[in-house]
Short mmCIF file of C-alpha atoms in Angstrom, two decimals:
data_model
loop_
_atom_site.label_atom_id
_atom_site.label_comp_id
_atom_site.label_asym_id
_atom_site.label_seq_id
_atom_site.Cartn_x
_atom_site.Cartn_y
_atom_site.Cartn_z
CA UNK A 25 -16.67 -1.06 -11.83
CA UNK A 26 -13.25 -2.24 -11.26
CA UNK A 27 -11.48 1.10 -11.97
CA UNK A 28 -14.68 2.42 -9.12
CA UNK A 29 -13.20 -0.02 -7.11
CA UNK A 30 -9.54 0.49 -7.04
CA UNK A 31 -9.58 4.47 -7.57
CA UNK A 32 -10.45 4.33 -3.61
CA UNK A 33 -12.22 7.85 -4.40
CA UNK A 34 -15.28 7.78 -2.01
CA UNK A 35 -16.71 6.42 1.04
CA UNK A 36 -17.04 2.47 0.76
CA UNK A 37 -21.07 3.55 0.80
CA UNK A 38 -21.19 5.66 -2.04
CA UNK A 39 -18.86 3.15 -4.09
CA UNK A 40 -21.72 0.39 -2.87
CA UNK A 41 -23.94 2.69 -4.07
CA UNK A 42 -22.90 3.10 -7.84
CA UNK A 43 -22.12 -0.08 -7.94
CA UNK A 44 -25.56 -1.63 -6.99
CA UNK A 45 -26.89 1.25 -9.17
CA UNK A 46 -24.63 0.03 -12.34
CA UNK A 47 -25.98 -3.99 -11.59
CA UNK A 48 -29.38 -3.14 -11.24
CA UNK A 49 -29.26 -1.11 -14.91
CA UNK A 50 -27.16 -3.11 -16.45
CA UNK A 51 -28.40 -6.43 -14.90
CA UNK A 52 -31.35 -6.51 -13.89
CA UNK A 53 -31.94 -10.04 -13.44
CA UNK A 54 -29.40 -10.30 -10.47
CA UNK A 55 -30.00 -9.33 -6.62
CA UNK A 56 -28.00 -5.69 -7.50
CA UNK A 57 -27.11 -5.39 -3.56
CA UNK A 58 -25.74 -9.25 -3.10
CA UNK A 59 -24.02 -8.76 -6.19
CA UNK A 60 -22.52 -5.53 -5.66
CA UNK A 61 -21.18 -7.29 -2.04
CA UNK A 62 -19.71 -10.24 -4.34
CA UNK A 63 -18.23 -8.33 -6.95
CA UNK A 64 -16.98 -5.29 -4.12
CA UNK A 65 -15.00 -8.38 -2.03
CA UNK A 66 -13.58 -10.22 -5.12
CA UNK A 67 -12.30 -6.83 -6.39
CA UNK A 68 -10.78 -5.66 -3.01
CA UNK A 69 -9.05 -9.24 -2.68
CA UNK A 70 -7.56 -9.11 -6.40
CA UNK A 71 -6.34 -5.42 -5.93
CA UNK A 72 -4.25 -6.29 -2.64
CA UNK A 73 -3.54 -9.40 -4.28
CA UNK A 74 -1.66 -7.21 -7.09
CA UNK A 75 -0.84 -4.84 -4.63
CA UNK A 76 1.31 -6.73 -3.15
CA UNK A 77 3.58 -7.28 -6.18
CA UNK A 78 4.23 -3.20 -6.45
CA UNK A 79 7.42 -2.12 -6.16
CA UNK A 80 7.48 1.04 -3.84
CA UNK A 81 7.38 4.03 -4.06
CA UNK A 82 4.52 3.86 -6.71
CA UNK A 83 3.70 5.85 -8.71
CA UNK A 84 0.38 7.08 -6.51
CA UNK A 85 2.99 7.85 -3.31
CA UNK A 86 4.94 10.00 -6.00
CA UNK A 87 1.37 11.71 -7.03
CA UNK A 88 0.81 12.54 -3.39
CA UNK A 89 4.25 13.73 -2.67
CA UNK A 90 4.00 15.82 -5.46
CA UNK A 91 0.85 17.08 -4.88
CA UNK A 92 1.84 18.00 -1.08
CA UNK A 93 5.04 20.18 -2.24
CA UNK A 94 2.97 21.92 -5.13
CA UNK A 95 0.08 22.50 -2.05
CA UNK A 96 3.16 23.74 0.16
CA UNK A 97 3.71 25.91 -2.90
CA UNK A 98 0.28 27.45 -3.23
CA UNK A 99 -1.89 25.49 -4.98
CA UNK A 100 -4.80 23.33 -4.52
CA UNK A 101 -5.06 20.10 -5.99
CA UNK A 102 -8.39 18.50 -6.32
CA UNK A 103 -8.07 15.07 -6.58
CA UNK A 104 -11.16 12.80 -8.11
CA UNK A 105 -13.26 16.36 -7.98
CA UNK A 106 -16.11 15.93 -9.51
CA UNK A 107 -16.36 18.36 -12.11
CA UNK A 108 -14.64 21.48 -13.49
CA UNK A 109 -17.33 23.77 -11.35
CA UNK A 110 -15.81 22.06 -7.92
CA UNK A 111 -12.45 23.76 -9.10
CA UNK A 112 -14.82 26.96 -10.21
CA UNK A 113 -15.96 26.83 -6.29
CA UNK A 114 -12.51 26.69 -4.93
CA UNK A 115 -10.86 29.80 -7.05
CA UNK A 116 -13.94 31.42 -5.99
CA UNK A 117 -13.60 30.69 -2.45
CA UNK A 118 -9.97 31.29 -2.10
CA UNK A 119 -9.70 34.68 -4.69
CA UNK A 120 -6.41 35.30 -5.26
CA UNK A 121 -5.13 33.08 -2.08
CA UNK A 122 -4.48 30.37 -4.02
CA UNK A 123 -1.47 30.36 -7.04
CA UNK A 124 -3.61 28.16 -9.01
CA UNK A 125 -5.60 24.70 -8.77
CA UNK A 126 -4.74 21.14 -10.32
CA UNK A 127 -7.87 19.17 -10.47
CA UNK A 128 -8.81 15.85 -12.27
CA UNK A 129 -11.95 13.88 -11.94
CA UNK A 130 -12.43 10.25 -11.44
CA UNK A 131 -12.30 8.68 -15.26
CA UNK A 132 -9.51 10.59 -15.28
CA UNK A 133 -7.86 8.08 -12.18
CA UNK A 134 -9.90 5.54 -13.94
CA UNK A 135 -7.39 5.56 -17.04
CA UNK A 136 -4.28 5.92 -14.82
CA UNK A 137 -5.14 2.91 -13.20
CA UNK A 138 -4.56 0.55 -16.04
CA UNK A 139 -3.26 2.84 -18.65
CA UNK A 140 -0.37 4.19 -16.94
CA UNK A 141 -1.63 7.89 -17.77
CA UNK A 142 -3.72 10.70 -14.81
CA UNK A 143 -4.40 13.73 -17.27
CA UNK A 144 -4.21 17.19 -14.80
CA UNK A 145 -6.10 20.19 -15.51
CA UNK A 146 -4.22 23.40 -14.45
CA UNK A 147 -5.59 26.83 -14.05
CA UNK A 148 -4.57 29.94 -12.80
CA UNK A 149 -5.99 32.01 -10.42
CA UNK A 150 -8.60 33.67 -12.49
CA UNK A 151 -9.83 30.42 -13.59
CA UNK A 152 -7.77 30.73 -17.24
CA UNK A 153 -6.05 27.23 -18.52
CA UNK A 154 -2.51 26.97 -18.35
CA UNK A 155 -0.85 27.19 -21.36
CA UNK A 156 2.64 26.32 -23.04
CA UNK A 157 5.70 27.48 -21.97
CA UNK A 158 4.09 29.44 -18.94
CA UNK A 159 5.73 29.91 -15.44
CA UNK A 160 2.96 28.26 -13.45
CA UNK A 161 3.05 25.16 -16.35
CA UNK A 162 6.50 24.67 -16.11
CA UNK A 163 6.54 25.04 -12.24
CA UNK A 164 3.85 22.09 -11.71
CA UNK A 165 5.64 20.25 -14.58
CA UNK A 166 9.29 20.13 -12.67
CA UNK A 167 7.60 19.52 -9.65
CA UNK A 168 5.91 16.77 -10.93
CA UNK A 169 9.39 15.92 -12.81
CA UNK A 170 11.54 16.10 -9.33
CA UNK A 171 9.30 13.43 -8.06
CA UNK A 172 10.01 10.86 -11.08
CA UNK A 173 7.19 11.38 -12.98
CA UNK A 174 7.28 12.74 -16.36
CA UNK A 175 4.73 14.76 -17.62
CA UNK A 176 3.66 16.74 -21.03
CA UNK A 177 1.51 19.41 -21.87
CA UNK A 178 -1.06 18.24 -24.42
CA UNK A 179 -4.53 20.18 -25.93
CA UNK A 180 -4.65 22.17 -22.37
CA UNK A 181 -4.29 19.24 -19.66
CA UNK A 182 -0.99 18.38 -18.01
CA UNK A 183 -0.39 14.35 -19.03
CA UNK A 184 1.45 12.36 -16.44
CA UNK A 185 2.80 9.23 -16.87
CA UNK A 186 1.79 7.38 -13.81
CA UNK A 187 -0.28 4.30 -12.48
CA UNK A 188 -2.11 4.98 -10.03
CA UNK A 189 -1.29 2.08 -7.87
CA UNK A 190 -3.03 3.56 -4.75
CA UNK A 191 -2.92 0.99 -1.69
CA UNK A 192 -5.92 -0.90 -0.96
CA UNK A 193 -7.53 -0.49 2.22
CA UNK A 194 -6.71 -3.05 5.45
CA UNK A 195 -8.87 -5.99 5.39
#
């Protein structure tokens, strides 16, 4: 629930939601929605506490910028999508508008949050994977590269090295 917490993917009511959801499954014994309230607050207060030892840019405001220049360059980028049919939806939508989409869903933000890693699916226009050594690969990879964060093509997802050290929200 912690990685729910931090991710900041969602409204604060639908991370209330799976949270009180996960409590009352997992422990059933405890009032799920007082809980949830605890156990939202304390993590909120313990990510701005470490939130306030980041240096800056992190590595989420290098994400974003280079998410915005590959979006100036064409692409989409889904971020915390929730599967790979949202990213089927969007090709569809946008037929051949688009140069390709960069999607990821949220235990993929999960692990960058603590493990230092966001894995990024890339696809081309007609839905196909992006594969080694291709233009549209290497593109996304020196973009991502040009804003200092290295990345490596690995069994058909893009692997960045980056925490994502998004900012918590104001009190």
């Amino acid at each position: 629930m912690r990685s729910l917490v931090r991710s900041g993917l969602g409204t604060p009511g639908e991370v209330r939601a799976q949270v009180v959801d996960a409590i009352a499954s997992d422990h059933r014994w405890l009032d799920a929605p007082a809980a949830a309230t605890e156990w939202i607050d304390a993590e909120q207060a313990s990510w701005r506490e470490d939130a306030a030892g980041w240096s800056e840019p992190t590595d989420y405001q290098r994400l974003q910028a280079a998410f915005a220049e590959l979006e100036d360059r064409g692409f989409v980028v889904l971020q915390g999508c929730t599967d790979h049919w949202a990213a089927r939806a969007v090709l569809d939508r946008e037929a051949g508008a688009v140069r390709g989409v960069l999607w990821f869903v949220p235990t993929d933000v999960w692990h960058a949050i603590d493990d230092g890693m966001l894995e990024v699916n890339l696809w081309h226009p007609d839905g196909a994977n992006a594969a080694e050594g291709q233009p549209l690969l290497e593109e996304v990879l020196g973009v991502l590269a040009g804003a200092g964060l290295p990345g490596r093509f690995d069994e058909g997802r893009i692997e960045v090295s980056a925490f994502w050290h998004r900012p918590p929200p104001a009190e």
